[in-house]
Amino acid sequence: MAVVAIPKASEETTSAPTPTQPNTITLRISRFNPSDDSLPTFAEFKIPVQKWTTVLEAILHVKQNLDHSIAVRYSCRQASCGSCGMKINGKPALACYTKISEIGSKVVTVEPMSNFPIIRDLAVDFKQLFSDHKKMKPFIMRDDSEITPGTKEFVQTPKDLEKFLQFSYCIKCGLCNSACPTMATDESFIGPQGLAQAYRYVADNRDQGKKDRLKIVDQSHGIWRCHFAGSCSHVCPKGVDPAMAIQLLRGYLMGFRK
């Protein structure tokens, strides 16, 4: 007859869950103040990160605990406002949307976006982007836009909506302009952000300002300066696909010229 030994209550062991041990990475942050510095430098920090830690959280850890002087722009922390765009290991991305664990490197380098004037450190000047966006007249233009008694809303079919919905997701983060090789050589180029938003309204069947917008983009620093590298669409966090919008806008323009 087999005898099974039953441990006493005092001998029973319970395995308590062990907390996840944080990893340590090296965060390299570009430091540059145009009024004082001639060239950017990098400050390195060893910081603990968990698998869910984002690049923005890592930067804020440094700012709160190690160096309060770091300049960085951020707001919503959920990839909706577009404020925290920067280059992460050389690629334009949203810092709040990029996890350290997904980068696959023990060294993470953050720099300000290319093709924008640097205000300080990671913060860049968006004046030109907003100016170009405004030039595209980003609103519905109609002669009968005012609400009067007896008028109804402008009804659209799902097919009408599909023509421009994808391009309305732009959050003006500037990543597409930062990745654009044409913007690196032509400071007057409207850029993929502005051109994609021009198409968003040109494709909207409620709008009556197509001719005005097409005249704006049909110039030497406009739509024909795009070399269709496609890098703008590759970095867009919202799947807007500015490169496709520019090609579709060219189709509208060719039809307008006829």
XYZ file of N, CA and C in Angstrom:
774
model
N 0.854 -1.192 0.000
C 0.000 0.000 0.000
C 0.889 1.242 0.000
N 0.710 2.116 -0.969
C 1.531 3.317 -1.067
C 1.134 4.336 -0.020
N 2.149 4.962 0.560
C 1.912 5.997 1.565
C 2.297 7.343 0.974
N 1.353 8.282 0.988
C 1.591 9.625 0.456
C 1.766 10.589 1.619
N 2.884 11.267 1.650
C 3.136 12.224 2.730
C 2.440 13.538 2.423
N 1.630 13.974 3.376
C 0.910 15.237 3.222
C 1.627 16.292 4.053
N 2.137 17.359 3.470
C 2.863 18.365 4.241
C 1.950 19.086 5.215
N 2.541 19.438 6.343
C 1.777 20.194 7.328
C 1.526 21.605 6.796
N 0.574 22.274 7.449
C 0.227 23.621 7.012
C 1.431 24.553 7.050
N 2.277 24.346 8.068
C 3.452 25.206 8.226
C 4.496 24.924 7.156
N 4.449 23.709 6.545
C 5.430 23.331 5.545
C 5.014 23.712 4.125
N 3.736 24.085 3.955
C 3.236 24.436 2.622
C 3.870 25.753 2.164
N 4.267 25.771 0.917
C 4.870 26.990 0.352
C 3.970 27.550 -0.740
N 3.842 28.829 -0.746
C 3.052 29.505 -1.782
C 3.993 30.415 -2.559
N 3.906 30.324 -3.868
C 4.783 31.138 -4.711
C 4.142 32.501 -4.954
N 4.684 33.515 -4.347
C 4.174 34.872 -4.530
C 4.625 35.398 -5.882
N 3.729 36.082 -6.586
C 4.111 36.609 -7.895
C 5.241 37.626 -7.763
N 6.226 37.489 -8.611
C 7.347 38.421 -8.573
C 7.072 39.574 -9.532
N 7.299 40.781 -9.082
C 7.055 41.921 -9.958
C 8.000 41.918 -11.153
N 7.494 42.465 -12.252
C 8.316 42.539 -13.448
C 9.513 43.452 -13.206
N 10.686 42.931 -13.441
C 11.891 43.715 -13.217
C 12.111 44.656 -14.410
N 12.315 45.940 -14.135
C 12.518 46.869 -15.248
C 13.861 46.652 -15.925
N 13.895 46.871 -17.221
C 15.142 46.851 -17.961
C 15.782 48.237 -17.902
N 17.030 48.305 -18.233
C 17.725 49.591 -18.274
C 18.166 49.878 -19.696
N 17.872 51.070 -20.161
C 18.284 51.481 -21.503
C 19.062 52.794 -21.409
N 19.751 53.105 -22.494
C 20.432 54.395 -22.591
C 19.600 55.297 -23.488
N 19.141 56.394 -22.944
C 18.357 57.362 -23.714
C 19.260 58.538 -24.077
N 19.465 58.731 -25.372
C 20.286 59.836 -25.877
C 19.362 60.938 -26.382
N 19.459 62.105 -25.767
C 18.574 63.219 -26.092
C 19.379 64.340 -26.732
N 18.924 64.782 -27.900
C 19.587 65.886 -28.586
C 19.355 67.185 -27.822
N 20.442 67.902 -27.585
C 20.373 69.201 -26.901
C 20.887 70.283 -27.841
N 20.077 71.292 -28.053
C 20.485 72.383 -28.927
C 19.656 73.614 -28.641
N 20.334 74.720 -28.368
C 19.691 76.014 -28.183
C 20.262 76.949 -29.243
N 19.465 77.325 -30.252
C 19.993 78.132 -31.367
C 20.662 79.432 -30.931
N 20.234 79.987 -29.817
C 20.805 81.256 -29.377
C 22.175 81.103 -28.726
N 22.508 79.880 -28.284
C 23.771 79.666 -27.563
C 24.706 78.660 -28.227
N 24.146 77.695 -28.961
C 24.954 76.582 -29.475
C 25.143 76.694 -30.982
N 26.288 76.221 -31.441
C 26.555 76.185 -32.875
C 26.175 74.843 -33.483
N 26.285 73.776 -32.691
C 25.944 72.432 -33.145
C 25.208 71.676 -32.041
N 24.335 70.727 -32.424
C 23.660 69.917 -31.405
C 24.642 68.980 -30.698
N 24.350 68.668 -29.460
C 25.085 67.655 -28.711
C 24.080 66.655 -28.159
N 24.581 65.543 -27.610
C 23.692 64.538 -27.047
C 23.993 64.339 -25.567
N 22.927 64.310 -24.779
C 23.043 63.984 -23.356
C 22.535 62.562 -23.173
N 23.302 61.731 -22.458
C 22.937 60.328 -22.271
C 22.474 60.071 -20.838
N 21.423 59.256 -20.732
C 20.855 58.929 -19.428
C 20.544 57.437 -19.369
N 20.905 56.799 -18.282
C 20.530 55.410 -18.030
C 19.232 55.429 -17.240
N 18.198 54.833 -17.799
C 16.899 54.874 -17.124
C 16.232 53.500 -17.145
N 15.401 53.215 -16.130
C 14.668 51.944 -16.108
C 13.398 52.050 -16.938
N 13.083 50.989 -17.667
C 11.858 50.971 -18.473
C 11.169 49.619 -18.332
N 9.870 49.626 -18.441
C 9.066 48.410 -18.484
C 8.681 48.143 -19.938
N 8.040 47.027 -20.189
C 7.697 46.683 -21.570
C 6.647 47.630 -22.158
N 5.930 48.328 -21.271
C 4.888 49.231 -21.753
C 5.358 50.697 -21.789
N 6.584 50.961 -21.387
C 7.083 52.334 -21.339
C 7.214 52.912 -22.751
N 6.650 54.088 -22.948
C 6.775 54.755 -24.245
C 7.999 55.672 -24.233
N 8.388 56.099 -25.412
C 9.526 57.011 -25.524
C 9.231 58.321 -24.802
N 7.990 58.795 -24.905
C 7.635 60.031 -24.212
C 7.755 59.869 -22.705
N 7.305 58.739 -22.172
C 7.425 58.494 -20.736
C 8.883 58.446 -20.302
N 9.729 57.891 -21.153
C 11.160 57.847 -20.843
C 11.751 59.255 -20.797
N 11.355 60.092 -21.755
C 11.852 61.471 -21.776
C 11.360 62.234 -20.547
N 10.102 62.046 -20.190
C 9.547 62.747 -19.036
C 10.170 62.251 -17.729
N 10.567 60.976 -17.685
C 11.274 60.456 -16.515
C 12.588 61.215 -16.330
N 13.290 61.425 -17.434
C 14.545 62.181 -17.371
C 14.270 63.627 -16.970
N 13.248 64.220 -17.572
C 12.939 65.628 -17.295
C 12.521 65.843 -15.837
N 11.799 64.889 -15.274
C 11.305 65.042 -13.909
C 12.338 64.686 -12.847
N 13.250 63.765 -13.204
C 14.156 63.246 -12.183
C 15.630 63.557 -12.389
N 16.041 63.842 -13.627
C 17.467 63.966 -13.894
C 17.871 65.313 -14.489
N 17.061 65.856 -15.385
C 17.417 67.129 -16.020
C 16.128 67.876 -16.371
N 15.807 68.878 -15.574
C 14.556 69.617 -15.770
C 14.589 70.545 -16.982
N 15.745 70.778 -17.538
C 15.883 71.793 -18.583
C 15.567 71.292 -19.982
N 15.284 70.007 -20.146
C 15.024 69.452 -21.482
C 13.718 70.016 -22.043
N 13.781 70.509 -23.268
C 12.598 71.064 -23.927
C 11.952 70.004 -24.803
N 10.697 69.703 -24.535
C 9.942 68.727 -25.318
C 8.483 69.159 -25.344
N 7.852 68.978 -26.484
C 6.437 69.345 -26.618
C 5.584 68.084 -26.550
N 4.536 68.104 -25.748
C 3.615 66.972 -25.656
C 2.299 67.469 -25.082
N 1.247 66.660 -25.228
C -0.047 67.062 -24.688
C -0.904 65.852 -24.319
N -1.563 65.232 -25.308
C -2.608 64.250 -25.006
C -2.089 62.907 -24.521
N -0.883 62.522 -24.951
C -0.271 61.232 -24.627
C -1.038 60.032 -25.178
N -1.887 60.247 -26.183
C -2.632 59.122 -26.770
C -2.723 59.222 -28.298
N -1.708 59.804 -28.911
C -1.592 59.858 -30.376
C -2.775 60.533 -31.044
N -3.297 61.583 -30.409
C -4.421 62.305 -30.989
C -4.086 63.749 -31.331
N -3.171 64.361 -30.556
C -2.909 65.793 -30.748
C -1.765 66.058 -31.712
N -0.845 65.106 -31.870
C 0.274 65.288 -32.777
C 1.380 66.174 -32.259
N 1.405 66.450 -30.956
C 2.383 67.390 -30.400
C 3.779 66.808 -30.247
N 3.901 65.506 -30.003
C 5.186 64.934 -29.586
C 5.957 64.265 -30.722
N 5.808 64.780 -31.935
C 6.573 64.240 -33.051
C 8.054 64.522 -32.896
N 8.881 63.551 -33.217
C 10.338 63.684 -33.164
C 10.953 62.527 -33.927
N 12.271 62.570 -34.104
C 12.962 61.441 -34.721
C 13.417 60.491 -33.623
N 13.005 59.239 -33.745
C 13.369 58.213 -32.776
C 14.234 57.185 -33.491
N 15.481 57.116 -33.110
C 16.471 56.290 -33.819
C 16.439 56.558 -35.323
N 16.343 57.842 -35.661
C 16.431 58.277 -37.042
C 15.132 58.313 -37.813
N 14.032 57.816 -37.239
C 12.759 57.764 -37.957
C 11.737 58.688 -37.300
N 11.049 59.534 -38.085
C 10.010 60.385 -37.511
C 8.861 59.545 -36.934
N 8.481 59.839 -35.698
C 7.411 59.082 -35.030
C 6.869 59.891 -33.875
N 5.693 59.495 -33.390
C 5.123 60.101 -32.192
C 5.727 59.422 -30.970
N 6.281 60.193 -30.059
C 6.940 59.619 -28.877
C 5.950 58.921 -27.964
N 4.705 59.413 -27.900
C 3.716 58.803 -27.012
C 3.150 57.511 -27.587
N 3.420 57.258 -28.878
C 2.848 56.108 -29.577
C 3.898 55.022 -29.819
N 5.132 55.301 -29.418
C 6.245 54.385 -29.671
C 6.732 53.781 -28.367
N 6.610 52.466 -28.239
C 7.073 51.792 -27.027
C 8.562 51.461 -27.147
N 9.253 51.604 -26.027
C 10.676 51.274 -25.997
C 10.888 49.809 -26.391
N 10.006 48.933 -25.904
C 10.171 47.496 -26.153
C 10.017 47.143 -27.624
N 9.314 47.976 -28.385
C 9.098 47.705 -29.803
C 10.242 48.220 -30.679
N 11.107 49.038 -30.117
C 12.227 49.571 -30.893
C 13.298 48.511 -31.089
N 13.460 47.642 -30.069
C 14.429 46.558 -30.181
C 15.867 46.999 -30.051
N 16.117 48.007 -29.221
C 17.475 48.497 -29.032
C 17.645 48.966 -27.593
N 18.825 48.743 -27.059
C 19.151 49.196 -25.703
C 19.561 50.665 -25.695
N 19.748 51.222 -26.880
C 20.097 52.634 -27.003
C 19.016 53.314 -27.845
N 18.358 54.298 -27.268
C 17.297 55.022 -27.966
C 17.726 56.478 -28.105
N 17.806 56.943 -29.349
C 18.227 58.306 -29.632
C 17.042 59.125 -30.115
N 16.786 60.242 -29.465
C 15.679 61.116 -29.863
C 16.245 62.461 -30.303
N 15.731 62.940 -31.445
C 16.185 64.193 -32.027
C 14.973 64.979 -32.520
N 15.122 66.290 -32.726
C 14.016 67.069 -33.294
C 13.756 66.658 -34.736
N 12.551 66.860 -35.206
C 12.209 66.501 -36.576
C 13.017 67.320 -37.573
N 13.366 66.689 -38.675
C 14.055 67.380 -39.762
C 13.081 68.304 -40.485
N 13.635 69.240 -41.237
C 12.867 70.162 -42.090
C 12.025 71.161 -41.317
N 12.307 71.328 -40.028
C 11.648 72.334 -39.202
C 12.717 73.124 -38.447
N 12.535 74.437 -38.272
C 13.466 75.194 -37.431
C 13.383 74.691 -35.982
N 14.537 74.566 -35.333
C 14.561 74.078 -33.957
C 14.368 75.244 -32.991
N 13.398 75.123 -32.109
C 13.202 76.110 -31.042
C 14.217 75.843 -29.934
N 14.214 74.613 -29.442
C 15.220 74.161 -28.476
C 15.062 72.668 -28.246
N 16.167 71.963 -28.204
C 16.196 70.524 -27.947
C 15.276 69.766 -28.898
N 14.143 69.233 -28.399
C 13.250 68.416 -29.218
C 12.057 69.185 -29.769
N 11.930 70.445 -29.402
C 10.790 71.258 -29.832
C 11.134 72.020 -31.107
N 10.259 71.923 -32.110
C 10.483 72.600 -33.389
C 9.364 73.597 -33.671
N 9.621 74.481 -34.623
C 8.693 75.553 -34.968
C 7.744 75.079 -36.072
N 6.444 75.160 -35.822
C 5.428 74.698 -36.770
C 4.783 75.839 -37.569
N 5.334 77.031 -37.513
C 4.688 78.168 -38.166
C 4.474 77.926 -39.653
N 5.499 77.406 -40.343
C 5.392 77.193 -41.786
C 4.359 76.122 -42.109
N 4.327 75.048 -41.330
C 3.349 73.985 -41.566
C 1.929 74.527 -41.442
N 1.672 75.289 -40.381
C 0.328 75.836 -40.186
C -0.013 76.866 -41.264
N 1.003 77.621 -41.711
C 0.776 78.608 -42.760
C 0.405 77.926 -44.075
N 1.143 76.860 -44.428
C 0.840 76.123 -45.659
C -0.521 75.442 -45.572
N -0.838 74.927 -44.381
C -2.152 74.302 -44.187
C -3.264 75.331 -44.405
N -3.062 76.525 -43.883
C -4.064 77.586 -44.021
C -4.229 78.013 -45.479
N -3.130 77.991 -46.255
C -3.201 78.369 -47.667
C -4.131 77.448 -48.455
N -4.282 76.207 -48.005
C -5.111 75.243 -48.722
C -6.605 75.482 -48.513
N -6.938 76.501 -47.713
C -8.340 76.800 -47.396
C -9.033 75.542 -46.855
N -8.622 75.086 -45.680
C -9.126 73.807 -45.142
C -10.508 73.913 -44.504
N -11.467 74.228 -45.346
C -12.857 74.334 -44.898
C -13.759 74.207 -46.122
N -15.010 73.870 -45.879
C -15.969 73.735 -46.977
C -16.338 75.122 -47.483
N -16.204 75.322 -48.785
C -16.567 76.604 -49.392
C -17.826 76.427 -50.239
N -18.857 77.163 -49.894
C -20.122 77.123 -50.632
C -20.772 78.507 -50.582
N -21.495 78.840 -51.636
C -22.228 80.105 -51.635
C -23.447 80.034 -50.727
N -23.983 78.815 -50.560
C -25.196 78.647 -49.759
C -24.882 77.984 -48.415
N -23.748 78.332 -47.821
C -23.341 77.662 -46.581
C -24.104 78.151 -45.352
N -24.693 79.349 -45.414
C -25.412 79.869 -44.256
C -26.745 79.146 -44.085
N -27.085 78.874 -42.839
C -28.345 78.200 -42.532
C -29.484 79.214 -42.567
N -30.457 78.923 -43.378
C -31.640 79.781 -43.494
C -32.890 78.918 -43.330
N -34.001 79.525 -42.995
C -35.239 78.731 -42.842
C -35.545 77.922 -44.099
N -35.847 76.644 -43.892
C -36.193 75.770 -45.002
C -35.016 75.016 -45.603
N -33.799 75.353 -45.196
C -32.640 74.641 -45.730
C -32.429 73.331 -44.978
N -31.719 72.414 -45.610
C -31.420 71.116 -45.011
C -29.915 70.888 -45.009
N -29.477 69.881 -44.260
C -28.053 69.552 -44.241
C -27.626 68.994 -45.594
N -26.320 69.052 -45.850
C -25.781 68.528 -47.102
C -25.578 67.025 -46.941
N -26.502 66.256 -47.459
C -26.473 64.806 -47.283
C -25.413 64.187 -48.199
N -24.645 63.241 -47.630
C -23.658 62.504 -48.397
C -23.935 61.010 -48.305
N -23.646 60.311 -49.374
C -23.746 58.853 -49.352
C -22.460 58.284 -48.756
N -22.481 57.028 -48.288
C -21.236 56.405 -47.807
C -20.133 56.430 -48.855
N -20.496 56.313 -50.133
C -19.492 56.346 -51.197
C -18.855 57.727 -51.316
N -19.675 58.766 -51.134
C -19.144 60.131 -51.154
C -18.161 60.339 -50.014
N -18.508 59.812 -48.851
C -17.667 59.972 -47.660
C -16.341 59.250 -47.800
N -16.367 58.075 -48.408
C -15.153 57.267 -48.546
C -14.079 57.960 -49.386
N -14.486 58.867 -50.260
C -13.526 59.522 -51.144
C -12.524 60.392 -50.386
N -12.939 60.929 -49.231
C -12.042 61.836 -48.512
C -11.848 61.493 -47.041
N -12.597 60.511 -46.506
C -12.558 60.247 -45.066
C -11.154 59.925 -44.568
N -10.441 59.079 -45.273
C -9.092 58.682 -44.856
C -8.182 59.893 -44.672
N -8.345 60.894 -45.529
C -7.457 62.051 -45.518
C -7.880 63.096 -44.492
N -9.039 62.897 -43.884
C -9.491 63.821 -42.837
C -8.939 63.447 -41.466
N -8.203 62.334 -41.390
C -7.662 61.883 -40.102
C -6.366 62.593 -39.719
N -5.878 63.485 -40.553
C -4.612 64.185 -40.286
C -4.679 64.929 -38.955
N -3.627 64.775 -38.133
C -3.564 65.466 -36.838
C -2.479 66.543 -36.845
N -1.929 66.858 -38.010
C -0.929 67.930 -38.166
C 0.265 67.712 -37.246
N 0.754 66.492 -37.188
C 1.914 66.176 -36.348
C 3.221 66.556 -37.016
N 3.218 66.722 -38.334
C 4.401 67.135 -39.058
C 5.351 66.016 -39.439
N 5.022 64.772 -39.102
C 5.932 63.666 -39.400
C 6.137 63.503 -40.898
N 5.083 63.685 -41.680
C 5.207 63.515 -43.128
C 6.147 64.562 -43.717
N 6.038 65.795 -43.261
C 6.933 66.848 -43.746
C 8.371 66.592 -43.319
N 8.541 66.030 -42.126
C 9.879 65.731 -41.639
C 10.549 64.651 -42.470
N 9.770 63.687 -42.957
C 10.318 62.570 -43.730
C 10.490 62.893 -45.209
N 9.924 64.006 -45.662
C 9.894 64.331 -47.090
C 11.263 64.800 -47.587
N 11.859 64.110 -48.564
C 13.161 64.537 -49.095
C 13.085 65.837 -49.890
N 11.919 66.129 -50.476
C 11.783 67.380 -51.229
C 11.816 68.576 -50.295
N 11.219 68.448 -49.130
C 11.216 69.549 -48.176
C 12.620 69.847 -47.667
N 13.500 68.855 -47.719
C 14.880 69.058 -47.274
C 15.664 69.944 -48.239
N 15.200 70.035 -49.484
C 15.917 70.819 -50.496
C 15.144 72.046 -50.974
N 13.862 72.126 -50.655
C 13.032 73.246 -51.100
C 12.191 73.742 -49.928
N 12.634 74.822 -49.306
C 11.933 75.348 -48.130
C 10.570 75.932 -48.477
N 10.346 76.230 -49.740
C 9.066 76.819 -50.163
C 8.046 75.769 -50.601
N 8.451 74.516 -50.646
C 7.534 73.431 -51.026
C 6.379 73.357 -50.028
N 5.167 73.261 -50.537
C 3.984 73.205 -49.661
C 4.059 72.027 -48.708
N 4.533 70.903 -49.196
C 4.707 69.739 -48.333
C 3.546 68.765 -48.412
N 3.792 67.511 -48.040
C 2.747 66.482 -48.133
C 1.550 66.751 -47.227
N 1.761 67.371 -46.082
C 0.629 67.640 -45.195
C -0.369 68.586 -45.849
N 0.146 69.698 -46.362
C -0.740 70.674 -46.985
C -1.401 70.141 -48.248
N -0.641 69.430 -49.073
C -1.194 68.901 -50.320
C -2.257 67.835 -50.058
N -2.014 66.995 -49.051
C -3.007 65.959 -48.718
C -4.301 66.590 -48.230
N -4.198 67.689 -47.487
C -5.406 68.358 -47.014
C -6.112 69.124 -48.124
N -5.349 69.569 -49.109
C -5.989 70.175 -50.280
C -6.864 69.132 -50.980
N -6.323 67.910 -51.119
C -7.112 66.851 -51.759
C -8.324 66.487 -50.914
N -8.181 66.494 -49.601
C -9.309 66.143 -48.727
C -10.541 66.995 -49.044
N -10.351 68.283 -49.341
C -11.489 69.159 -49.635
C -11.863 69.148 -51.109
N -10.881 68.943 -51.982
C -11.192 68.818 -53.403
C -12.084 67.605 -53.650
N -11.861 66.523 -52.895
C -12.630 65.287 -53.082
C -13.985 65.316 -52.391
N -14.244 66.348 -51.605
C -15.505 66.444 -50.864
C -16.575 67.033 -51.776
N -17.629 66.277 -52.047
C -18.640 66.727 -53.002
C -19.483 67.897 -52.489
N -19.338 68.242 -51.224
C -20.059 69.403 -50.699
C -19.344 70.709 -51.025
N -18.071 70.624 -51.387
C -17.245 71.812 -51.563
C -17.370 72.373 -52.974
N -17.334 73.702 -53.061
C -17.412 74.375 -54.359
C -16.170 75.227 -54.626
N -15.093 74.978 -53.879
C -13.879 75.778 -54.036
C -12.734 75.044 -54.699
N -13.052 74.023 -55.475
C -11.999 73.190 -56.087
C -11.075 73.997 -56.984
N -11.623 74.871 -57.810
C -10.800 75.641 -58.740
C -9.807 76.519 -57.998
N -10.246 77.123 -56.902
C -9.346 77.983 -56.120
C -8.187 77.181 -55.538
N -8.477 76.007 -54.986
C -7.414 75.185 -54.379
C -6.454 74.636 -55.430
N -6.996 74.208 -56.552
C -6.139 73.644 -57.596
C -5.190 74.693 -58.166
N -5.629 75.942 -58.227
C -4.748 77.013 -58.677
C -3.618 77.230 -57.669
N -3.912 77.061 -56.383
C -2.903 77.257 -55.336
C -1.811 76.200 -55.424
N -2.187 74.946 -55.664
C -1.199 73.862 -55.672
C -0.501 73.721 -57.023
N -1.072 74.316 -58.085
C -0.500 74.192 -59.428
C 0.536 75.292 -59.651
N 1.669 75.176 -58.948
C 2.748 76.152 -59.084
C 4.077 75.462 -58.810
N 5.169 76.193 -59.040
C 6.498 75.577 -59.045
C 6.869 74.922 -57.723
N 6.380 75.448 -56.597
C 6.675 74.859 -55.291
C 5.475 74.068 -54.757
N 4.591 73.702 -55.669
C 3.382 72.990 -55.275
C 3.447 71.516 -55.612
N 2.378 71.025 -56.204
C 2.195 69.592 -56.361
C 3.235 68.937 -57.274
N 3.775 69.678 -58.226
C 4.700 69.088 -59.188
C 6.115 68.935 -58.621
N 6.378 69.467 -57.451
C 7.685 69.290 -56.810
C 7.788 67.943 -56.098
N 6.679 67.272 -55.895
C 6.695 65.962 -55.229
C 7.337 64.922 -56.132
N 8.318 64.197 -55.614
C 9.010 63.157 -56.383
C 8.450 61.765 -56.099
N 7.402 61.705 -55.306
C 6.721 60.458 -54.964
C 7.670 59.439 -54.333
N 8.430 59.889 -53.337
C 9.294 58.964 -52.585
C 8.461 58.047 -51.687
N 7.314 58.545 -51.230
C 6.424 57.726 -50.409
C 6.777 57.686 -48.941
N 7.860 58.358 -48.537
C 8.272 58.321 -47.133
C 7.257 58.999 -46.227
N 6.513 59.958 -46.758
C 5.495 60.654 -45.957
C 4.413 59.685 -45.490
N 3.982 58.818 -46.385
C 2.940 57.844 -46.031
C 3.469 56.777 -45.081
N 4.754 56.461 -45.217
C 5.344 55.406 -44.390
C 5.375 55.788 -42.917
N 5.530 57.077 -42.618
C 5.657 57.493 -41.216
C 4.349 58.016 -40.622
N 3.312 58.169 -41.417
C 2.051 58.729 -40.894
C 1.439 57.821 -39.840
N 1.189 58.318 -38.623
C 0.642 57.476 -37.562
C -0.858 57.209 -37.697
N -1.515 57.899 -38.606
C -2.961 57.771 -38.757
C -3.383 57.140 -40.075
N -2.415 56.678 -40.870
C -2.752 56.025 -42.128
C -3.368 56.945 -43.154
N -3.013 58.226 -43.110
C -3.599 59.188 -44.048
C -3.135 58.935 -45.485
N -1.885 58.499 -45.660
C -1.301 58.231 -46.977
C -1.251 59.495 -47.830
N -0.435 60.484 -47.421
C -0.323 61.719 -48.213
C 0.168 61.483 -49.632
N 1.029 60.495 -49.842
C 1.549 60.239 -51.191
C 0.412 59.889 -52.153
N -0.524 59.079 -51.700
C -1.659 58.731 -52.557
C -2.544 59.954 -52.790
N -2.730 60.771 -51.750
C -3.541 61.973 -51.897
C -2.954 62.906 -52.945
N -1.631 63.022 -52.960
C -0.974 63.888 -53.941
C -1.179 63.356 -55.353
N -1.087 62.045 -55.530
C -1.301 61.458 -56.858
C -2.744 61.656 -57.321
N -3.680 61.491 -56.404
C -5.085 61.701 -56.743
C -5.358 63.169 -57.050
N -4.683 64.051 -56.321
C -4.839 65.485 -56.561
C -4.297 65.861 -57.944
N -3.225 65.199 -58.359
C -2.692 65.431 -59.702
C -3.715 65.037 -60.761
N -4.436 63.941 -60.491
C -5.468 63.520 -61.428
C -6.570 64.552 -61.557
N -6.994 65.121 -60.422
C -7.998 66.188 -60.443
C -7.478 67.389 -61.232
N -6.202 67.718 -61.017
C -5.622 68.901 -61.664
C -5.529 68.722 -63.164
N -5.161 67.513 -63.628
C -5.091 67.266 -65.057
C -6.474 67.384 -65.693
N -7.483 66.910 -64.977
C -8.842 67.043 -65.483
C -9.289 68.494 -65.500
N -8.858 69.273 -64.498
C -9.202 70.687 -64.423
C -8.571 71.446 -65.574
N -7.329 71.083 -65.948
C -6.636 71.773 -67.044
C -7.321 71.534 -68.389
N -7.937 70.348 -68.538
C -8.632 70.056 -69.789
C -9.893 70.894 -69.933
